Tab-separated table of C-alpha atoms and ligand atoms in Angstrom:
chain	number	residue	atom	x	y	z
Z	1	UNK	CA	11.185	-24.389	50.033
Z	2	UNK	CA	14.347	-24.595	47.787
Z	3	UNK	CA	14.144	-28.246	47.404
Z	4	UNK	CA	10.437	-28.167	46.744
Z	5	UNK	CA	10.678	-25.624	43.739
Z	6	UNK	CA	14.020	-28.083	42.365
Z	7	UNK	CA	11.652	-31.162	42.562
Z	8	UNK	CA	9.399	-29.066	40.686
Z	9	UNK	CA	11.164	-27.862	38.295
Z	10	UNK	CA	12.557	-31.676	38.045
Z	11	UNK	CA	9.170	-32.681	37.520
Z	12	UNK	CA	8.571	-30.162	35.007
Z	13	UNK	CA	11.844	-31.355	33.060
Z	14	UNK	CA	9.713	-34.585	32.068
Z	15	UNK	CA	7.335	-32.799	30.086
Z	16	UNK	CA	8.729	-31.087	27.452
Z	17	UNK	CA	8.024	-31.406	24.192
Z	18	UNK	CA	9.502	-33.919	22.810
Z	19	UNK	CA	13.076	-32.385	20.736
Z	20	UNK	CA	15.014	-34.007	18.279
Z	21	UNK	CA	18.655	-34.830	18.444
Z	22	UNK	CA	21.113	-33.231	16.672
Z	23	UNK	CA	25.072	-33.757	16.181
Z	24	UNK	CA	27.051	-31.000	17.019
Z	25	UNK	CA	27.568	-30.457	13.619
Z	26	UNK	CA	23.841	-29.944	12.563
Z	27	UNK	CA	22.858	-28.201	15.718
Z	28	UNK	CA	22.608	-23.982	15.366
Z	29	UNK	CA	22.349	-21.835	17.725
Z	30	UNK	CA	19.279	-19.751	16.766
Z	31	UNK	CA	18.117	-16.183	17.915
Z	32	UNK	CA	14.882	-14.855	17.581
Z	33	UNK	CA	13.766	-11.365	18.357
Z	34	UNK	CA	9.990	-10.938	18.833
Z	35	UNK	CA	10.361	-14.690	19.882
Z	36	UNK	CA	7.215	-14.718	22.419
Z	37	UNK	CA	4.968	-12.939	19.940
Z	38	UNK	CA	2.341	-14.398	17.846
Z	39	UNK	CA	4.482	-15.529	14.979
Z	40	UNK	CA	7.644	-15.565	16.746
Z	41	UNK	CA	6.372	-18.347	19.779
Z	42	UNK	CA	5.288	-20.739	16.339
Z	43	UNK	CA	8.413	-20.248	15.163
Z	44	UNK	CA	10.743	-21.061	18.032
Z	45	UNK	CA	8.191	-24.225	18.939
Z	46	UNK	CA	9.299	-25.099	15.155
Z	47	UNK	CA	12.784	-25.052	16.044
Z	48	UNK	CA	13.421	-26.222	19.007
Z	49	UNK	CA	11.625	-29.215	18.326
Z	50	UNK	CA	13.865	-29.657	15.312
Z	51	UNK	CA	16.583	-29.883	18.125
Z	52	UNK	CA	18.260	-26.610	17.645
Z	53	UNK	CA	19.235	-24.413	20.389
Z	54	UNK	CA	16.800	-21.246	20.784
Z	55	UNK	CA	17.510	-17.765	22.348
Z	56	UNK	CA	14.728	-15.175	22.619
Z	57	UNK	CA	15.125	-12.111	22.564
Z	58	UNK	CA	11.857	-9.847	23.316
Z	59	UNK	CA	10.836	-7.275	25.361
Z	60	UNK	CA	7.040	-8.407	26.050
Z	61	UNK	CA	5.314	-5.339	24.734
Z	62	UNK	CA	2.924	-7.144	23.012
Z	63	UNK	CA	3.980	-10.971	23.376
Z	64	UNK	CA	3.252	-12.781	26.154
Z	65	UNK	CA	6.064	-15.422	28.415
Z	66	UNK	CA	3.040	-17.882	28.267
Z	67	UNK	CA	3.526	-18.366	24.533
Z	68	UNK	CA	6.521	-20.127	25.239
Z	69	UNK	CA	6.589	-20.628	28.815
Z	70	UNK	CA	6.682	-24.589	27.606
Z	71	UNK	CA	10.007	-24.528	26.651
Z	72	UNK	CA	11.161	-21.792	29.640
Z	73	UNK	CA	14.301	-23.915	31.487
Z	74	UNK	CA	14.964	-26.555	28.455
Z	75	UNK	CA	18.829	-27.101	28.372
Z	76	UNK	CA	18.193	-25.856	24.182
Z	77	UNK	CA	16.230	-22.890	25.035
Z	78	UNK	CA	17.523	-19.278	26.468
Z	79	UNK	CA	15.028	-16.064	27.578
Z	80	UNK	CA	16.309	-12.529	27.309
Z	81	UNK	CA	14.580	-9.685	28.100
Z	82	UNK	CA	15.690	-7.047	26.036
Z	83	UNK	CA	14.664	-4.037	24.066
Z	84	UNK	CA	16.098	-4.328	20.369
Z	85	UNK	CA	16.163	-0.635	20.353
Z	86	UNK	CA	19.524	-1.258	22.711
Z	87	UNK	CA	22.658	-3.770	21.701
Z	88	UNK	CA	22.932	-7.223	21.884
Z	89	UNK	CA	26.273	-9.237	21.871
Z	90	UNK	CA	25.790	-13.076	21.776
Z	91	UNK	CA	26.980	-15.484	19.026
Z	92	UNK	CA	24.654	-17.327	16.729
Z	93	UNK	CA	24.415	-18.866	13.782
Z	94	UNK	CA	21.262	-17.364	12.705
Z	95	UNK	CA	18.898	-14.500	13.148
Z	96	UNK	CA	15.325	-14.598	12.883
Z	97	UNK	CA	14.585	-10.661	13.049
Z	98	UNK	CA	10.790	-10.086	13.980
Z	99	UNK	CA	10.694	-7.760	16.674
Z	100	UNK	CA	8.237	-5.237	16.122
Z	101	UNK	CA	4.226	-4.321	16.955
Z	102	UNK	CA	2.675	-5.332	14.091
Z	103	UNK	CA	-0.869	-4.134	14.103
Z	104	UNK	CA	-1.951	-1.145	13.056
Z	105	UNK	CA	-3.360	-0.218	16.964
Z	106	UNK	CA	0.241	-1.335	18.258
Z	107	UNK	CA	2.613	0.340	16.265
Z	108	UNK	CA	0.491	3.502	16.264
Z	109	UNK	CA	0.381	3.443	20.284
Z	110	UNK	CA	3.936	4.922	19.997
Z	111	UNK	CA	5.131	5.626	16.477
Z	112	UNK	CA	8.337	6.941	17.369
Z	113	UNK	CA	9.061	3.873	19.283
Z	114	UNK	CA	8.074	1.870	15.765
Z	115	UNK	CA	10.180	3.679	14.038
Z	116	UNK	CA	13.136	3.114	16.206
Z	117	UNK	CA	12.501	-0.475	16.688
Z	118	UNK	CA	12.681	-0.855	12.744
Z	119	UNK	CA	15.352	0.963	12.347
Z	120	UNK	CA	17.546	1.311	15.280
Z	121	UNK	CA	16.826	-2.431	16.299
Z	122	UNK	CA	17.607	-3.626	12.895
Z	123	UNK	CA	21.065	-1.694	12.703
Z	124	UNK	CA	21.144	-3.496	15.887
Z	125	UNK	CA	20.940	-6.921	14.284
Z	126	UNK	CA	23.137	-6.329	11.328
Z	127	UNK	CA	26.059	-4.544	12.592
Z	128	UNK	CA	25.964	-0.718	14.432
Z	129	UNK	CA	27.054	2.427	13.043
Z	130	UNK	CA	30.380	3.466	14.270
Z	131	UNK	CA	31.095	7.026	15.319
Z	132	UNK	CA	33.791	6.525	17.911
Z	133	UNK	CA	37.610	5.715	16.863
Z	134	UNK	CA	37.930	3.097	14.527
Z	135	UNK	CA	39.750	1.134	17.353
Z	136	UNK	CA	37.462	1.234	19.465
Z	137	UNK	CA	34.637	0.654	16.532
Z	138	UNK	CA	37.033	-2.431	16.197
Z	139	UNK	CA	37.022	-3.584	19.079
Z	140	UNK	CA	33.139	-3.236	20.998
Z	141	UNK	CA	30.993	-1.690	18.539
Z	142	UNK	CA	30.264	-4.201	15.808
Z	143	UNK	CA	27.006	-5.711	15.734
Z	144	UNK	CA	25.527	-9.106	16.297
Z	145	UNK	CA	25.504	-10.202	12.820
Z	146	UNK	CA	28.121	-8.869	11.896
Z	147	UNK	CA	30.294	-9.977	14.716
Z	148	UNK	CA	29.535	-13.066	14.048
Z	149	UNK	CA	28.494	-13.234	10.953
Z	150	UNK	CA	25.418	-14.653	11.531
Z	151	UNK	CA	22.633	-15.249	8.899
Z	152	UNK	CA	19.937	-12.721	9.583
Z	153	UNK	CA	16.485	-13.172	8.104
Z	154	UNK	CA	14.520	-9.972	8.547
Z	155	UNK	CA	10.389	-9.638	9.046
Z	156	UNK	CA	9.439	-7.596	6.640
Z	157	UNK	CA	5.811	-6.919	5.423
Z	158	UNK	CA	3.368	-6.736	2.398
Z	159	UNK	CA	2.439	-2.926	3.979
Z	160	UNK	CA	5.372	-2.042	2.131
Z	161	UNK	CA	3.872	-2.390	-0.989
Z	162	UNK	CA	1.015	0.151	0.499
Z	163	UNK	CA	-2.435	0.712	-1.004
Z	164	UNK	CA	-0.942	-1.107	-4.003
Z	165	UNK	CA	-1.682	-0.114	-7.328
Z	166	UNK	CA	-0.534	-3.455	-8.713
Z	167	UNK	CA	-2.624	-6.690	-8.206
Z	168	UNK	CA	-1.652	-9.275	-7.311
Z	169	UNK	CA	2.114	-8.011	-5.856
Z	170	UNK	CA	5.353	-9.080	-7.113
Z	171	UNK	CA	8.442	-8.478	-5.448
Z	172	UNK	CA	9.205	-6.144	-8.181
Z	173	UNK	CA	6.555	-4.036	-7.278
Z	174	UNK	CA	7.775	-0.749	-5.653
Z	175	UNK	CA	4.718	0.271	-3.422
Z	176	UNK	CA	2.544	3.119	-3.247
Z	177	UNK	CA	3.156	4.269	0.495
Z	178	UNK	CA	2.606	7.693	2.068
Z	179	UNK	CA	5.255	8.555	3.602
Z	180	UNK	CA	3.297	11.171	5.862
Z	181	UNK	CA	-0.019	9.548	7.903
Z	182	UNK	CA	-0.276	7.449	10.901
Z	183	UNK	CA	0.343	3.955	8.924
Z	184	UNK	CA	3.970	5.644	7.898
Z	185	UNK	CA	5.618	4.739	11.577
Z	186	UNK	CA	5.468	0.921	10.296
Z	187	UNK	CA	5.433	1.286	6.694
Z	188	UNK	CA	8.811	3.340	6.245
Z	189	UNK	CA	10.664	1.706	9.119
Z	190	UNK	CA	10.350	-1.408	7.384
Z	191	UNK	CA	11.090	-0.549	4.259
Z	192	UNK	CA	14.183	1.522	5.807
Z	193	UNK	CA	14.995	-1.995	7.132
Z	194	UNK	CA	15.228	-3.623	3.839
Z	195	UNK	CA	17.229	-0.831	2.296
Z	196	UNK	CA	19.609	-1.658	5.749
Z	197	UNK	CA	19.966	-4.884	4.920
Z	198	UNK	CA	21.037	-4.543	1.104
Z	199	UNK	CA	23.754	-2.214	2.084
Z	200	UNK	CA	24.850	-4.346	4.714
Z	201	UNK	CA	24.654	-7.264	2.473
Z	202	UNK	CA	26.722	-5.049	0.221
Z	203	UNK	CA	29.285	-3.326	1.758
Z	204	UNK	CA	29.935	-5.405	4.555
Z	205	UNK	CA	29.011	-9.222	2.957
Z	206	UNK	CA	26.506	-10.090	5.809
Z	207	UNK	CA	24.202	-12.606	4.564
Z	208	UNK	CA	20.576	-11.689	4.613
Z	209	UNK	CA	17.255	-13.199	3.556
Z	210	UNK	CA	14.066	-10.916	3.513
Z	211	UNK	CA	10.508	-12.360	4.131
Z	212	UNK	CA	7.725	-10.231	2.909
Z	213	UNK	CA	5.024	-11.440	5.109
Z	214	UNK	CA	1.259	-11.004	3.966
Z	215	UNK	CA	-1.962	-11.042	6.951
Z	216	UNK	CA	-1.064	-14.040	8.736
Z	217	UNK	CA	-3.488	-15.367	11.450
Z	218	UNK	CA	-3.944	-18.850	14.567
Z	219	UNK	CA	-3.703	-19.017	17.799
Z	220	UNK	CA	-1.908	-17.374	20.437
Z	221	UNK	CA	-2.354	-14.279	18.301
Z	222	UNK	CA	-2.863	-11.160	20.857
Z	223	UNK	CA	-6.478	-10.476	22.325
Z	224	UNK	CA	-6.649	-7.315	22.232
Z	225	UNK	CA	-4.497	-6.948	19.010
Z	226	UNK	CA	-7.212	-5.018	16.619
Z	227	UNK	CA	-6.396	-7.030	13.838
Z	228	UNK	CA	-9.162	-8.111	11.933
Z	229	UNK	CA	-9.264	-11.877	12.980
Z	230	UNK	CA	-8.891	-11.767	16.399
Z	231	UNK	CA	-11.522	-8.920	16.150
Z	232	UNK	CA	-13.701	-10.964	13.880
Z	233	UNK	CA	-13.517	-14.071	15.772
Z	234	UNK	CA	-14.204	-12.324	19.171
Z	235	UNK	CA	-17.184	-10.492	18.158
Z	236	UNK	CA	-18.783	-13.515	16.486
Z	237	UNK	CA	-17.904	-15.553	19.690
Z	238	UNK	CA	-19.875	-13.232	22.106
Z	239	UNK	CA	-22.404	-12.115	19.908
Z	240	UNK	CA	-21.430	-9.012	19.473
Z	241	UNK	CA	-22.007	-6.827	16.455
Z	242	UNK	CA	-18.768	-7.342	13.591
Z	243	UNK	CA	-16.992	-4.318	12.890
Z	244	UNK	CA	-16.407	-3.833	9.398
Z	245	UNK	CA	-13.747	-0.341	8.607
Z	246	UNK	CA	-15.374	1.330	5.372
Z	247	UNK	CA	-17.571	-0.462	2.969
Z	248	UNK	CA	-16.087	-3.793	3.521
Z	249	UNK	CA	-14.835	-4.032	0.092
Z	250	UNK	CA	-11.671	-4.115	0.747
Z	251	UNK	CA	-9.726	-6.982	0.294
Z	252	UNK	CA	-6.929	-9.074	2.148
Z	253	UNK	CA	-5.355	-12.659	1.649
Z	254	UNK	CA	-5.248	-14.506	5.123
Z	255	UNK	CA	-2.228	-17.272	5.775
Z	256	UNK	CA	-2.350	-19.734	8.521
Z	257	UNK	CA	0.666	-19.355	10.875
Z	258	UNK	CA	1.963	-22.951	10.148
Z	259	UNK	CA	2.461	-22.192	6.543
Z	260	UNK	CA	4.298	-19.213	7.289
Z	261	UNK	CA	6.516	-20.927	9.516
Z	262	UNK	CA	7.418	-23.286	6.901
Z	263	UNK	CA	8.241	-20.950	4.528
Z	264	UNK	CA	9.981	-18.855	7.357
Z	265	UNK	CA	12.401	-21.790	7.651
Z	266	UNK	CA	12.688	-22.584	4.014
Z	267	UNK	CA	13.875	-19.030	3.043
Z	268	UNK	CA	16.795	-18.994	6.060
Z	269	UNK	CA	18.182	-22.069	4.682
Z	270	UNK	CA	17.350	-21.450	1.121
Z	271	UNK	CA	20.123	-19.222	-0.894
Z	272	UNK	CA	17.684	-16.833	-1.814
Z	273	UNK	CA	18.754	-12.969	-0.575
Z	274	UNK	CA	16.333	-10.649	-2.577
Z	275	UNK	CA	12.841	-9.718	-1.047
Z	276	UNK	CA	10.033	-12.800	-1.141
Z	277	UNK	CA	6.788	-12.631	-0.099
Z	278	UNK	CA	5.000	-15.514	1.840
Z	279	UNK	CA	1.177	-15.485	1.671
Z	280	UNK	CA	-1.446	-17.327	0.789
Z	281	UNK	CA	-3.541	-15.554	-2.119
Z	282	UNK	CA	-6.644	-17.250	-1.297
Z	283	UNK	CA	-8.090	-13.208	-1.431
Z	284	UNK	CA	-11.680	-12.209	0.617
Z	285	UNK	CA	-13.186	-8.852	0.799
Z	286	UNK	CA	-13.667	-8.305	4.387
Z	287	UNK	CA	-17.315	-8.330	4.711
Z	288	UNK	CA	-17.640	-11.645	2.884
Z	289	UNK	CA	-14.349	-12.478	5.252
Z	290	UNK	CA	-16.791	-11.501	8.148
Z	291	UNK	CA	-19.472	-13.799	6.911
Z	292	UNK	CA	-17.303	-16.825	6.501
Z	293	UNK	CA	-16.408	-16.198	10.362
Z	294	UNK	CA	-19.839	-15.777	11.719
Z	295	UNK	CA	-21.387	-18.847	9.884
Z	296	UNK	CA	-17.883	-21.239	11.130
Z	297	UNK	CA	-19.064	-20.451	14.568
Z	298	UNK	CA	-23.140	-19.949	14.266
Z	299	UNK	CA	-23.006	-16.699	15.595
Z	300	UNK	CA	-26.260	-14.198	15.966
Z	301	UNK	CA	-23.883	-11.196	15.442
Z	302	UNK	CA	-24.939	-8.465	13.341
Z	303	UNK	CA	-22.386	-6.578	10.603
Z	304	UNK	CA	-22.060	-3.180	11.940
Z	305	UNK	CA	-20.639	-0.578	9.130
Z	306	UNK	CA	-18.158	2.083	11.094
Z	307	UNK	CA	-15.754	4.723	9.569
Z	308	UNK	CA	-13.310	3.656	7.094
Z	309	UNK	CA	-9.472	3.766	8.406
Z	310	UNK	CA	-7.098	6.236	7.353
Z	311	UNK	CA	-5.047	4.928	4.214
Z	312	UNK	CA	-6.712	1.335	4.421
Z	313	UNK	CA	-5.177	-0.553	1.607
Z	314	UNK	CA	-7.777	-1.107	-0.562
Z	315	UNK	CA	-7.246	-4.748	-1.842
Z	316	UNK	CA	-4.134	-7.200	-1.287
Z	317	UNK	CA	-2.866	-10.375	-2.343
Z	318	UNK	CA	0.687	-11.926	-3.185
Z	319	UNK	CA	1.846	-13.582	-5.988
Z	320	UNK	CA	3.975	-16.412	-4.400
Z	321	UNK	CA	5.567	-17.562	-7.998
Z	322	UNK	CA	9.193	-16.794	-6.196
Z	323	UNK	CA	8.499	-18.733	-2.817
Z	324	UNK	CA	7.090	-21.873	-4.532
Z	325	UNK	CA	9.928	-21.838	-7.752
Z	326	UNK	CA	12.548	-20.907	-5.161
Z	327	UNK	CA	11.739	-22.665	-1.505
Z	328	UNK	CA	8.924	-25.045	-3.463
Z	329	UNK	CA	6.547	-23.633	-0.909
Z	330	UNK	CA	3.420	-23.340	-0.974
Z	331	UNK	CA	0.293	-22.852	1.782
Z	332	UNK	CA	-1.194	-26.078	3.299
Z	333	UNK	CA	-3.649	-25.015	5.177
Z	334	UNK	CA	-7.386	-24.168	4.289
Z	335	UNK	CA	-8.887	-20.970	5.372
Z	336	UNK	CA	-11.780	-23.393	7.397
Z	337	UNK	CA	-9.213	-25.519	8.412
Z	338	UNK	CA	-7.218	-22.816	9.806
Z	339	UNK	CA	-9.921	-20.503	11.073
Z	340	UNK	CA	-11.106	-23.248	13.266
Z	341	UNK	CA	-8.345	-23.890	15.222
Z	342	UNK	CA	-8.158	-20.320	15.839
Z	343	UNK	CA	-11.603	-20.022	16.854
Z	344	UNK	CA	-10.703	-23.058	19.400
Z	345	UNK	CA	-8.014	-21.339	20.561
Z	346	UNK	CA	-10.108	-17.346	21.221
Z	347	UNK	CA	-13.049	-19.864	22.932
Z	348	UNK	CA	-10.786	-21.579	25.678
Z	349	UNK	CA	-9.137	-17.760	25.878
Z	350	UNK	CA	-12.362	-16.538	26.691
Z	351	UNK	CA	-12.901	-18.851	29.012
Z	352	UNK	CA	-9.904	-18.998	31.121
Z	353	UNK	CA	-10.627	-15.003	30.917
Z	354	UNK	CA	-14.179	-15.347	32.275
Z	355	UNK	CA	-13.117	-17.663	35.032
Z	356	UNK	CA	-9.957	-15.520	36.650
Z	357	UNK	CA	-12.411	-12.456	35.960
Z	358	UNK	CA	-14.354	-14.271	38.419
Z	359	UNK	CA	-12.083	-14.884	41.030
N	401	NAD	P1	3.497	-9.795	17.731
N	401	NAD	O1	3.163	-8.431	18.219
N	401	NAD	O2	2.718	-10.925	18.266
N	401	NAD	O3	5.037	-10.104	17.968
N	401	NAD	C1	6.031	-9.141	17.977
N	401	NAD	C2	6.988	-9.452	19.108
N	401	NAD	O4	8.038	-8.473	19.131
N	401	NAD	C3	6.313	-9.388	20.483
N	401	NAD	O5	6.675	-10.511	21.246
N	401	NAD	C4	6.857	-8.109	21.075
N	401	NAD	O6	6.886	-8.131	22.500
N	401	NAD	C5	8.225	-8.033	20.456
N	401	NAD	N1	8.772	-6.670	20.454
N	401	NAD	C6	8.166	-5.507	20.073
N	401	NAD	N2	8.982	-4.468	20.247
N	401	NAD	C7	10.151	-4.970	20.739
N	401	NAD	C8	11.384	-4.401	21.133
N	401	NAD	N3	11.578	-3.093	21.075
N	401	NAD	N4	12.352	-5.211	21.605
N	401	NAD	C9	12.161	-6.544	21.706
N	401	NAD	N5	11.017	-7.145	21.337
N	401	NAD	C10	10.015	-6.368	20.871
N	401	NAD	O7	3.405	-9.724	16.138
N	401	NAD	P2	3.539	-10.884	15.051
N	401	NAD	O8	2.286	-10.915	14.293
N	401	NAD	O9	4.050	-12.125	15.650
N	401	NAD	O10	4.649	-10.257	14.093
N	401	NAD	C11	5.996	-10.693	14.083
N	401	NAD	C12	6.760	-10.011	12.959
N	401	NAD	O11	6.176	-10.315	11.700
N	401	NAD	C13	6.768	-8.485	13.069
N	401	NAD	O12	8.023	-8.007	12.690
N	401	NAD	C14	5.728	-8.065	12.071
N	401	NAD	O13	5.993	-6.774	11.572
N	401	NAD	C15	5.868	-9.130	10.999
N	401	NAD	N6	4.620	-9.289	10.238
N	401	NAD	C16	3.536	-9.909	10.783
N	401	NAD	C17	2.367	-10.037	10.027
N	401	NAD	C18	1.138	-10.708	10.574
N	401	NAD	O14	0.118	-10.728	9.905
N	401	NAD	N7	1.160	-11.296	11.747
N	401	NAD	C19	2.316	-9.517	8.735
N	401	NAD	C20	3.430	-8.884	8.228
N	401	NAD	C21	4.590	-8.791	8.980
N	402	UDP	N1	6.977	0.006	23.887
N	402	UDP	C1	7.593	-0.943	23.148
N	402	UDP	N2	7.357	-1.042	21.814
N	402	UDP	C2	6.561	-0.179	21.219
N	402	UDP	C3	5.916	0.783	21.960
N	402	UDP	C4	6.148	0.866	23.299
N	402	UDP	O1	8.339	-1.760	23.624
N	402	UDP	O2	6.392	-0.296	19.997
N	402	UDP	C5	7.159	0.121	25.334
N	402	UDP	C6	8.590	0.046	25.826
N	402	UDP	O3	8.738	-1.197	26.474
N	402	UDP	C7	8.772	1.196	26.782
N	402	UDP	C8	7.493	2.003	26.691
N	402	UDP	O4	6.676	1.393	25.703
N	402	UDP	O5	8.899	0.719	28.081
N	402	UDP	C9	7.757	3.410	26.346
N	402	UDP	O6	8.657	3.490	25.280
N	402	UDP	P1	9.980	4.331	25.472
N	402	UDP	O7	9.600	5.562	26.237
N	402	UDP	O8	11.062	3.454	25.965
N	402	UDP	O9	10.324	4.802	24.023
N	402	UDP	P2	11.619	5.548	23.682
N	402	UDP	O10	12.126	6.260	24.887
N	402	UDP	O11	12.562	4.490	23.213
N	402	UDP	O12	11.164	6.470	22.621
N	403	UDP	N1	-10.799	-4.385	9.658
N	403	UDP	C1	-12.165	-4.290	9.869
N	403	UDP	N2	-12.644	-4.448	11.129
N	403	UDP	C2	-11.830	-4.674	12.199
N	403	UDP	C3	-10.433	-4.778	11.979
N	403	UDP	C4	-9.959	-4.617	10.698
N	403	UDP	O1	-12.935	-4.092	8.924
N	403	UDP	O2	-12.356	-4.804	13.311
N	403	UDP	C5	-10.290	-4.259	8.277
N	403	UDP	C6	-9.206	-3.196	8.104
N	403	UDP	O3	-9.789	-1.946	7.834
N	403	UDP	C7	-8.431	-3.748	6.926
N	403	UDP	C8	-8.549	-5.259	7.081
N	403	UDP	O4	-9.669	-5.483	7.932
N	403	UDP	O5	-9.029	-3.374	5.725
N	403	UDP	C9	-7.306	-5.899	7.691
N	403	UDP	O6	-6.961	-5.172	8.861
N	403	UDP	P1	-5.834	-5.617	9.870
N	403	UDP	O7	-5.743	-4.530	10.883
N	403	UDP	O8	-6.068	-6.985	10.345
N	403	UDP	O9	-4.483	-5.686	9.024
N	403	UDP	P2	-3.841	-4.776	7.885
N	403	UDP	O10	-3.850	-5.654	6.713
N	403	UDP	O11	-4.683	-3.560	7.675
N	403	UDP	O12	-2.509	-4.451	8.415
């Protein structure tokens, strides 16, 4: 039985993706928490096929081993299972930090656990908080990055700019967040986060990059994840009647995962250490966004008005001046261009569900 799963696994070597080489010198050895999540599983495709090693570090409460079960015994690429919540010693070179539920029905599931994951986890990444001897603190107690001294770039979000009162948003906008409703658990743990990372970045020199990301949406984003495009697409797919949260007025600017990865990248290896956001500011109100969905796929589904959420950020769009002066980024990808490949990609889900529901 031994020998059978080895020529498997053989066989299996033969059909990786294709990596590129790199010397020894240009190689880095790359964590990234949240790796088998939506964004995170682009992201580590990204770099390992740039032919740098990859170790994930995730915890699978909302992403998924099949997300990058491609790359799962590569000689570049490295699993853990770990909550951030606890320590991790391994030297890298860099840090991708985006562990964390990221919509609104996952990281209000368990808000404390949000809030520690931001915070906690992120202390985690940058270097802990010492309390025992300084000996000791010395010797065990520093963290990863700081270790190290790794490059970490954090995950952070547009939510921290709230229901902005500003529009578009800079990076010198300050937010409008309440501090006290169910949205908070995310909101303030992220901005926490940032604040982390500028006092590490100042008292302790680590070096630190901070991606503000804005509603980013393809494949292998989770099925049951309550955000509005996987909702969207879902409903229109099935024919079931498109939930729209208030009047629909609302606004939100959508980004294709690729682009985000791309500026992801750029902003690591850019010197750049002050908040940027990455978006796309193509902006839709969400019942015109709802619209756009049902007539990509010819869908029969009906809009169906429900109660409005609580503290719904009423319109939101980035201004991406820094990213493109800065990284010279910009998005790529078309809102049709992208929706349909995620559409593709919730069909065949669908499907495969169907048929194992089946037998
Ligand atoms: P996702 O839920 O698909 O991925 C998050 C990953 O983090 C999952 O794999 C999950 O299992 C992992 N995780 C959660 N808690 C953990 C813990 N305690 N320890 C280890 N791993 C843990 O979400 P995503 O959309 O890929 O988001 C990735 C990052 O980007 C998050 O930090 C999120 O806040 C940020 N972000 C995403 C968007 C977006 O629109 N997708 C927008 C703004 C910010
Ligand atoms: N969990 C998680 N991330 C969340 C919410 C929940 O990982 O944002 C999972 C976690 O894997 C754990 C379970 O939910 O097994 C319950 O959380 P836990 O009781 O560990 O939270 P804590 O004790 O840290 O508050
Ligand atoms: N939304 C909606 N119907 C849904 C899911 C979301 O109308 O089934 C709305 C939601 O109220 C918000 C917008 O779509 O105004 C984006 O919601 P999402 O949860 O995707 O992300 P957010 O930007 O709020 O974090």
């Amino acid at each position: 039985a031994l020998e059978k799963r080895i020529e498997e696994l053989a066989k299996r070597q033969q059909h990786y993706p294709e990596v590129k080489f790199l010397s020894y010198k240009d190689r880095k050895r790359i964590l990234v928490t949240g790796g088998a999540g939506f964004v995170g599983s682009h992201l580590v495709d990204r770099l390992m096929l740039q032919g740098h090693e990859v170790i994930v570090a995730d915890n699978f409460f909302t992403g998924r081993k099949r997300n990058i079960e491609h790359w799962i015994g590569h000689e570049n690429f490295e699993l853990i299972n770990h909550d951030i919540v606890n320590p991790l010693y391994i030297e890298v070179d860099q840090i991708y930090h985006l562990a964390s539920p990221a919509s609104p029905p996952h990281y209000m599931y368990n808000p404390v656990k949000t809030i520690k994951v931001n915070s906690i986890g992120t202390i985690n990444m940058l270097g802990r908080i010492c309390q025992n001897s300084p000996l000791t603190c010395m010797l065990f107690l520093k963290g990863l990055a700081r270790r190290v001294r790794a490059r970490l770039l954090f995950a952070s979000t547009s939510e921290v700019y709230g229901d902005p009162e500003v529009h578009p948003q800079k990076e010198s906008y300050f937010g409008n967040v309440n501090s006290f409703g169910p949205r908070a658990c995310y909101d303030e743990s992220k901005r926490v986060a940032e604040a982390m990372c500028y006092a590490y970045a100042q008292q302790e020199g680590i070096a630190i990059r901070i991606a503000r990301i804005f509603n980013t949406y393809g494949p292998r984003m989770h099925m049951n994840d309550g955000r509005v495009v996987s909702n969207f697409v879902l409903q229109a797919l099935q024919n079931e009647p498109i939930t729209i949260y208030g009047t629909g007025k609302q606004t939100r600017s959508f980004q294709y995962v690729s682009d985000l990865v791309d500026g992801l990248i750029a902003l690591m290896n850019s010197n750049y250490s002050t908040p940027m956001n990455l978006g796309n500011p193509d902006e839709y109100r969400i019942e015109q966004f709802a619209s756009i969905i049902r007539d990509l796929i010819g869908s029969k589904a009906s809009l169906q008005y429900t109660d409005a959420v609580v503290d719904d950020p009423k319109q939101r769009r980035p201004d991406i001046t820094l990213a493109k002066t800065w990284l010279n980024w910009a998005p790529q990808i078309s809102l049709t261009e992208g929706l349909n490949k995620t559409i593709e990609y919730f069909r065949n889900e669908l499907h495969v569900k169907h048929h194992s529901e089946r037998n």
